[in-house]
């Protein structure tokens, strides 16, 4: 290998690839040979070949456990280049995926593109420099999580999809909190920016986790859907925020950061934000829960971006920003559709005294007019314009396909048919 590399130091990339390909293909000592092959077959082989490569060091070099200076730097640079390309491609695909979800005609393709982007993002992590040696543990965790996630999602009906989405948001927040603690307990010295990222990322992550758990509970019925207002909730909120600021200032002090007091500050701040997340969602009624789920989606994006900063992963930072911006925009659109502000929704508990909960509704208000099926058919066929307002009952009855057939029949008879989608409930998945 040494002779081949020295003789081809000034050769072109195809010549280098042709000479080194049999050696790489025959190598069984390299655990990431599959990741190295495209680097040699691409245009990057000449740069890697110019560096002197000791044949005895190649297995150690590609395993990520050697320290041979320029050799490790050459392959590390090539791997970093490909990882960067994977990450950038994945980020662009995420943007196109969100764009595809804007229309029903392209929504399915947008979903598929998002799944492909996620897979490409996972591949970019697996081939990243420094990840070697952890593949078995990652794949075991990944397989377990995939089985659990698929099992849960396959058992949920479409009208239960909102609480499933809220539940999955909670795992994003929990992951950001764990990433914050891992970044703190892992190697690396103190910097003020690192301390701030850890404190802010774990706080937003825990807010997302507890808020999403409460929202999922309200949507599924495990937590009462009516507003639940704690005694002196605003006093509790402001006290928690003040305490969090004080703990953050202490945590960012280098004399406290590396001591047991630093761990205590981080854990106490995480607990405070867990309470703030629950206290934010409990006073909000079930009717406004779609707005809250969308807003928690934005919080999960912020938590993902925080993870990207803590882990120095550009893909996490970009995708988190996409989720945060789109979630915030959707929440604002829904609030505008119901003539309310975001703050008005988040205040919650309107007309409810502190320390109490709202009473259940007293029943339907107004006059209910019933009509038989035969009379209803005559009304539809005689009408010139029909407006259909789909609701929760349509989702529960699973008669969307039958309704589509009725609409097609009416349009063939020259009836103009419109759909009126509620700006909040109509945006719930499955509703």
Coordinates of C-alpha atoms in Angstrom, one line a residue:
X1 CA 0.0 0.0 0.0
X2 CA 2.9 2.3 0.8
X3 CA 4.5 1.8 -2.6
X4 CA 1.2 2.3 -4.4
X5 CA 0.4 5.5 -2.5
X6 CA 3.9 6.9 -3.1
X7 CA 3.8 6.1 -6.8
X8 CA 0.4 7.6 -7.2
X9 CA 1.0 10.8 -5.1
X10 CA 0.8 12.9 -8.2
X11 CA -1.6 10.8 -10.2
X12 CA -5.2 11.6 -11.0
X13 CA -8.2 10.6 -8.9
X14 CA -9.4 7.8 -11.2
X15 CA -5.9 6.2 -11.2
X16 CA -5.7 6.3 -7.4
X17 CA -9.2 4.9 -7.1
X18 CA -8.4 2.1 -9.6
X19 CA -5.3 1.1 -7.6
X20 CA -6.7 1.4 -4.2
X21 CA -10.1 -0.1 -4.9
X22 CA -9.0 -3.8 -4.7
X23 CA -7.2 -3.1 -1.4
X24 CA -10.2 -1.4 0.2
X25 CA -12.7 -4.0 -1.2
X26 CA -10.5 -6.8 0.2
X27 CA -10.1 -5.2 3.6
X28 CA -12.0 -6.8 6.4
X29 CA -10.3 -5.1 9.3
X30 CA -12.0 -1.8 8.6
X31 CA -15.4 -1.5 10.4
X32 CA -16.4 1.6 8.3
X33 CA -15.1 0.4 4.9
X34 CA -18.4 1.2 3.4
X35 CA -18.0 4.8 4.4
X36 CA -14.5 5.0 3.1
X37 CA -15.2 3.5 -0.4
X38 CA -17.2 6.4 -1.7
X39 CA -14.5 8.8 -0.6
X40 CA -11.9 6.9 -2.7
X41 CA -14.2 6.4 -5.7
X42 CA -15.2 10.1 -5.6
X43 CA -13.0 13.0 -6.3
X44 CA -11.4 13.0 -2.9
X45 CA -9.0 10.1 -3.3
X46 CA -6.1 12.1 -4.6
X47 CA -6.1 14.4 -1.5
X48 CA -6.2 11.4 0.9
X49 CA -3.5 9.5 -1.1
X50 CA -1.0 12.3 -1.0
X51 CA -0.6 11.9 2.7
X52 CA 1.6 9.1 3.8
X53 CA -0.4 6.1 5.0
X54 CA 1.3 3.4 7.1
X55 CA -0.3 0.1 6.1
X56 CA -0.2 -1.1 9.7
X57 CA -2.0 2.0 10.8
X58 CA -4.9 1.8 8.3
X59 CA -7.3 -0.4 10.3
X60 CA -6.7 1.7 13.4
X61 CA -6.9 4.9 11.4
X62 CA -10.3 4.1 9.9
X63 CA -11.5 2.8 13.3
X64 CA -11.1 6.2 14.8
X65 CA -8.7 5.1 17.5
X66 CA -5.3 6.2 16.1
X67 CA -3.4 9.4 16.4
X68 CA -1.2 9.6 13.3
X69 CA -1.5 13.3 12.6
X70 CA -1.8 14.0 8.9
X71 CA -3.2 10.6 8.1
X72 CA -6.1 10.9 10.5
X73 CA -6.6 14.5 9.4
X74 CA -6.8 13.6 5.7
X75 CA -9.5 10.9 6.2
X76 CA -11.3 13.0 8.8
X77 CA -11.5 15.9 6.4
X78 CA -12.9 13.7 3.7
X79 CA -15.5 12.2 6.1
X80 CA -16.4 15.7 7.3
X81 CA -17.0 16.8 3.7
X82 CA -19.4 14.0 3.0
X83 CA -21.2 14.4 6.3
X84 CA -21.6 18.1 5.5
X85 CA -23.1 17.2 2.1
X86 CA -25.5 14.7 3.7
X87 CA -26.6 17.2 6.3
X88 CA -27.1 20.0 3.8
X89 CA -29.1 17.7 1.5
X90 CA -31.2 16.5 4.3
X91 CA -32.0 20.1 5.4
X92 CA -33.0 21.1 1.9
X93 CA -35.3 18.0 1.7
X94 CA -36.9 19.0 5.0
X95 CA -37.7 22.5 3.6
X96 CA -39.2 20.9 0.4
X97 CA -41.1 18.4 2.6
X98 CA -42.8 21.3 4.5
X99 CA -43.5 23.0 1.2
X100 CA -45.2 19.8 0.0
X101 CA -47.5 19.7 3.0
X102 CA -49.1 23.0 1.9
X103 CA -51.4 21.2 -0.6
X104 CA -53.4 18.0 -0.4
X105 CA -52.2 17.0 -3.8
X106 CA -48.5 17.0 -2.7
X107 CA -49.0 16.1 1.0
X108 CA -48.2 12.4 0.6
X109 CA -45.0 13.2 -1.4
X110 CA -44.1 15.8 1.3
X111 CA -44.4 13.1 4.0
X112 CA -42.2 10.6 2.0
X113 CA -39.6 13.3 1.4
X114 CA -39.5 14.1 5.1
X115 CA -39.0 10.5 6.0
X116 CA -36.2 10.2 3.4
X117 CA -34.6 13.4 4.9
X118 CA -34.7 11.9 8.3
X119 CA -33.1 8.7 7.1
X120 CA -30.3 10.7 5.4
X121 CA -29.8 12.7 8.6
X122 CA -29.3 9.5 10.6
X123 CA -26.8 8.2 8.0
X124 CA -24.9 11.5 8.3
X125 CA -24.5 10.8 12.0
X126 CA -23.5 7.2 11.6
X127 CA -20.6 8.1 9.2
X128 CA -19.5 11.2 11.1
X129 CA -16.0 11.3 12.5
X130 CA -15.9 10.4 16.2
X131 CA -19.0 8.2 16.1
X132 CA -17.0 5.0 15.5
X133 CA -17.3 2.4 18.1
X134 CA -20.8 3.4 19.1
X135 CA -22.7 1.8 16.2
X136 CA -23.8 -1.3 18.0
X137 CA -25.2 0.7 20.9
X138 CA -26.9 3.1 18.6
X139 CA -28.5 0.4 16.4
X140 CA -29.8 -1.5 19.4
X141 CA -31.4 1.7 20.8
X142 CA -32.7 2.7 17.4
X143 CA -34.3 -0.7 16.7
X144 CA -36.0 -0.8 20.1
X145 CA -37.3 2.8 19.7
X146 CA -38.5 2.0 16.2
X147 CA -40.5 -1.1 17.3
X148 CA -42.1 0.9 20.2
X149 CA -42.9 3.9 18.0
X150 CA -44.4 1.8 15.2
X151 CA -46.4 -0.3 17.6
X152 CA -47.9 2.8 19.3
X153 CA -48.6 4.6 16.1
X154 CA -50.2 1.6 14.4
X155 CA -52.7 1.2 17.3
X156 CA -53.9 4.8 17.3
X157 CA -57.0 5.7 15.2
X158 CA -57.0 8.9 13.1
X159 CA -59.2 10.8 15.5
X160 CA -56.7 10.1 18.3
X161 CA -53.8 11.5 16.2
X162 CA -53.6 14.9 18.0
X163 CA -52.7 13.3 21.4
X164 CA -50.2 11.0 19.6
X165 CA -48.5 14.1 18.1
X166 CA -48.4 15.8 21.5
X167 CA -47.0 12.7 23.1
X168 CA -44.2 12.5 20.5
X169 CA -43.4 16.2 21.1
X170 CA -42.8 15.3 24.7
X171 CA -40.0 12.9 23.7
X172 CA -38.3 15.6 21.7
X173 CA -38.2 17.8 24.8
X174 CA -37.0 14.9 27.0
X175 CA -34.2 14.2 24.5
X176 CA -33.1 17.9 24.6
X177 CA -33.0 17.7 28.4
X178 CA -30.9 14.5 28.3
X179 CA -28.6 16.1 25.7
X180 CA -28.1 19.1 28.0
X181 CA -27.1 16.8 30.9
X182 CA -24.9 14.7 28.7
X183 CA -23.1 17.8 27.3
X184 CA -22.5 19.0 30.9
X185 CA -21.2 15.7 32.2
X186 CA -19.2 14.9 29.1
X187 CA -15.7 16.0 28.3
X188 CA -14.8 19.6 27.6
X189 CA -13.9 22.7 29.5
X190 CA -16.0 25.6 30.7
X191 CA -17.2 28.4 28.5
X192 CA -19.9 30.9 29.2
X193 CA -21.6 30.1 25.9
X194 CA -21.6 26.3 26.6
X195 CA -23.1 26.9 30.1
X196 CA -25.8 29.1 28.7
X197 CA -26.6 26.5 25.9
X198 CA -26.9 23.7 28.5
X199 CA -29.1 25.7 30.9
X200 CA -31.4 27.1 28.2
X201 CA -31.6 23.8 26.2
X202 CA -32.5 21.7 29.2
X203 CA -35.1 24.3 30.4
X204 CA -36.9 24.5 27.1
X205 CA -36.7 20.7 26.7
X206 CA -38.4 20.1 30.1
X207 CA -41.0 22.8 29.4
X208 CA -41.8 21.0 26.1
X209 CA -41.9 17.6 27.9
X210 CA -44.3 18.4 30.7
X211 CA -46.5 20.7 28.6
X212 CA -46.9 18.1 25.9
X213 CA -47.7 15.4 28.5
X214 CA -50.5 17.5 30.0
X215 CA -51.8 18.4 26.5
X216 CA -51.8 14.8 25.4
X217 CA -53.6 13.9 28.7
X218 CA -56.3 16.6 28.1
X219 CA -56.9 15.4 24.5
X220 CA -57.1 11.8 25.5
X221 CA -59.3 12.4 28.6
X222 CA -56.8 11.3 31.3
X223 CA -56.6 15.0 32.4
X224 CA -59.9 17.0 32.5
X225 CA -60.3 19.1 29.4
X226 CA -61.7 22.0 31.3
X227 CA -59.4 24.8 32.5
X228 CA -57.6 23.9 35.7
X229 CA -56.3 27.0 37.5
X230 CA -53.9 26.7 40.5
X231 CA -54.0 29.1 43.4
X232 CA -51.6 32.0 42.8
X233 CA -50.5 30.6 39.5
X234 CA -49.0 33.9 38.3
X235 CA -47.1 34.3 41.6
X236 CA -45.8 30.7 41.0
X237 CA -44.8 31.5 37.4
X238 CA -43.0 34.7 38.2
X239 CA -41.2 33.2 41.2
X240 CA -40.1 30.3 39.1
X241 CA -38.8 32.6 36.3
X242 CA -36.9 34.6 38.9
X243 CA -35.4 31.5 40.5
X244 CA -34.4 30.2 37.1
X245 CA -32.6 33.4 36.2
X246 CA -30.7 33.3 39.6
X247 CA -29.8 29.6 39.0
X248 CA -28.6 30.4 35.5
X249 CA -26.3 33.2 36.8
X250 CA -24.8 30.8 39.3
X251 CA -24.4 28.0 36.8
X252 CA -22.5 30.3 34.4
X253 CA -20.0 31.1 37.1
X254 CA -16.8 29.1 36.3
X255 CA -16.2 28.5 40.1
X256 CA -19.5 26.8 40.5
X257 CA -19.9 25.1 37.1
X258 CA -17.4 22.3 37.7
X259 CA -18.6 21.6 41.3
X260 CA -21.5 19.7 42.8
X261 CA -23.3 23.0 43.1
X262 CA -23.3 23.2 39.3
X263 CA -25.2 19.9 39.1
X264 CA -27.6 21.1 41.8
X265 CA -28.3 24.3 39.9
X266 CA -28.9 22.5 36.6
X267 CA -31.3 19.9 38.2
X268 CA -33.2 22.6 40.2
X269 CA -33.6 24.7 37.0
X270 CA -34.9 21.7 35.1
X271 CA -37.5 21.0 37.9
X272 CA -38.6 24.6 37.8
X273 CA -39.3 24.5 34.1
X274 CA -41.1 21.2 34.4
X275 CA -43.5 23.0 36.7
X276 CA -43.8 26.0 34.4
X277 CA -44.7 23.7 31.5
X278 CA -47.5 22.0 33.4
X279 CA -48.8 25.3 34.8
X280 CA -48.8 26.8 31.3
X281 CA -51.1 24.1 29.8
X282 CA -53.4 23.2 32.7
X283 CA -55.4 26.5 32.6
X284 CA -56.1 26.1 28.9
X285 CA -59.4 24.5 27.9
X286 CA -59.7 21.6 25.5
X287 CA -61.2 23.7 22.7
X288 CA -57.9 25.7 22.5
X289 CA -55.7 22.6 22.8
X290 CA -54.9 22.5 19.0
X291 CA -53.3 25.9 19.3
X292 CA -51.3 24.7 22.3
X293 CA -50.2 21.5 20.5
X294 CA -49.0 23.7 17.6
X295 CA -47.2 26.0 20.0
X296 CA -45.6 23.0 21.8
X297 CA -44.4 21.9 18.3
X298 CA -42.6 25.2 18.0
X299 CA -41.1 24.7 21.5
X300 CA -39.9 21.2 20.4
X301 CA -38.2 22.9 17.4
X302 CA -36.4 25.3 19.8
X303 CA -35.3 22.3 21.9
X304 CA -34.0 20.6 18.8
X305 CA -32.0 23.7 17.8
X306 CA -30.6 23.8 21.3
X307 CA -29.5 20.2 20.9
X308 CA -27.8 21.2 17.7
X309 CA -25.8 23.9 19.4
X310 CA -24.9 21.6 22.3
X311 CA -23.9 18.7 20.0
X312 CA -22.3 21.0 17.3
X313 CA -24.7 19.4 14.7
X314 CA -25.8 21.9 12.0
X315 CA -28.6 19.6 10.8
X316 CA -30.3 19.6 14.2
X317 CA -30.0 23.4 14.4
X318 CA -31.5 23.9 10.9
X319 CA -34.4 21.4 11.3
X320 CA -35.2 22.8 14.8
X321 CA -35.4 26.3 13.4
X322 CA -37.8 25.0 10.6
X323 CA -40.0 23.3 13.1
X324 CA -40.0 26.3 15.5
X325 CA -40.9 28.8 12.8
X326 CA -43.6 26.7 11.1
X327 CA -45.2 25.8 14.5
X328 CA -45.2 29.4 15.6
X329 CA -46.7 30.6 12.2
X330 CA -49.4 27.9 12.3
X331 CA -50.3 28.9 15.9
X332 CA -50.6 32.5 14.8
X333 CA -52.8 31.6 11.8
X334 CA -55.2 29.6 14.0
X335 CA -55.4 32.4 16.6
X336 CA -56.2 34.9 13.9
X337 CA -58.9 32.5 12.5
X338 CA -60.8 32.5 15.8
X339 CA -60.3 36.3 16.4
X340 CA -58.0 35.8 19.4
X341 CA -54.4 36.6 20.2
X342 CA -51.8 34.2 21.2
X343 CA -51.6 35.7 24.6
X344 CA -55.3 35.5 25.0
X345 CA -55.2 31.7 24.4
X346 CA -52.2 31.1 26.6
X347 CA -53.7 33.1 29.5
X348 CA -56.5 30.4 29.7
X349 CA -59.0 30.0 32.4
X350 CA -61.4 32.8 31.4
X351 CA -64.1 33.3 33.9
X352 CA -62.6 30.8 36.3
X353 CA -61.5 31.7 39.8
X354 CA -58.0 30.7 40.9
X355 CA -57.9 27.3 42.7
X356 CA -61.0 26.1 40.8
X357 CA -61.9 24.5 37.5
X358 CA -64.5 25.4 34.9
X359 CA -67.9 23.7 35.1
X360 CA -69.0 21.4 32.3
X361 CA -71.3 22.7 29.7
X362 CA -75.0 22.7 30.4
X363 CA -75.9 21.2 27.0
X364 CA -76.8 22.4 23.5
X365 CA -78.1 26.0 23.2
X366 CA -80.6 27.0 20.5
X367 CA -83.1 25.2 18.3
X368 CA -82.3 21.8 16.7
X369 CA -84.1 21.2 13.4
X370 CA -84.2 17.5 12.3
X371 CA -84.9 16.3 8.8
X372 CA -85.3 12.8 7.4
X373 CA -82.8 11.2 5.0
X374 CA -85.2 11.3 2.0
X375 CA -86.1 15.0 2.6
X376 CA -82.4 15.8 3.0
X377 CA -81.6 14.2 -0.4
X378 CA -84.3 16.3 -2.0
X379 CA -82.9 19.5 -0.4
X380 CA -79.4 18.7 -1.7
X381 CA -80.6 18.0 -5.3
X382 CA -82.7 21.2 -5.4
X383 CA -80.0 23.4 -4.0
X384 CA -77.7 25.5 -6.2
X385 CA -74.9 25.9 -3.7
X386 CA -74.1 23.6 -0.7
X387 CA -71.6 24.3 2.1
X388 CA -70.4 21.3 4.1
X389 CA -68.8 21.9 7.5
X390 CA -66.9 18.7 8.5
X391 CA -66.7 18.1 12.2
X392 CA -65.5 15.6 14.8
X393 CA -68.5 13.3 14.1
X394 CA -67.3 12.9 10.5
X395 CA -63.9 11.6 11.7
X396 CA -65.5 9.3 14.3
X397 CA -68.0 7.8 11.8
X398 CA -65.2 7.3 9.3
X399 CA -67.5 8.3 6.4
X400 CA -65.2 10.6 4.6
X401 CA -65.2 8.4 1.5
X402 CA -69.0 8.2 1.4
X403 CA -69.1 12.0 1.8
X404 CA -66.7 12.3 -1.2
X405 CA -69.0 10.2 -3.3
X406 CA -72.0 12.4 -2.4
X407 CA -70.0 15.5 -3.3
X408 CA -69.1 14.0 -6.7
X409 CA -72.7 13.1 -7.4
X410 CA -73.9 16.6 -6.5
X411 CA -71.3 18.2 -8.7
X412 CA -72.3 16.0 -11.6
X413 CA -75.9 17.4 -11.2
X414 CA -74.5 21.0 -11.4
X415 CA -74.6 21.8 -7.6
X416 CA -71.7 24.0 -6.4
X417 CA -70.2 22.4 -3.3
X418 CA -67.9 24.2 -0.9
X419 CA -66.2 23.0 2.3
X420 CA -65.9 25.2 5.4
X421 CA -62.9 24.1 7.5
X422 CA -62.8 25.4 11.1
X423 CA -59.5 27.3 11.6
X424 CA -58.6 25.3 14.7
X425 CA -60.4 22.0 14.9
X426 CA -60.1 21.6 11.1
X427 CA -56.3 21.6 11.4
X428 CA -56.2 18.7 13.9
X429 CA -54.8 15.6 12.2
X430 CA -57.6 13.2 11.5
X431 CA -60.4 15.7 12.2

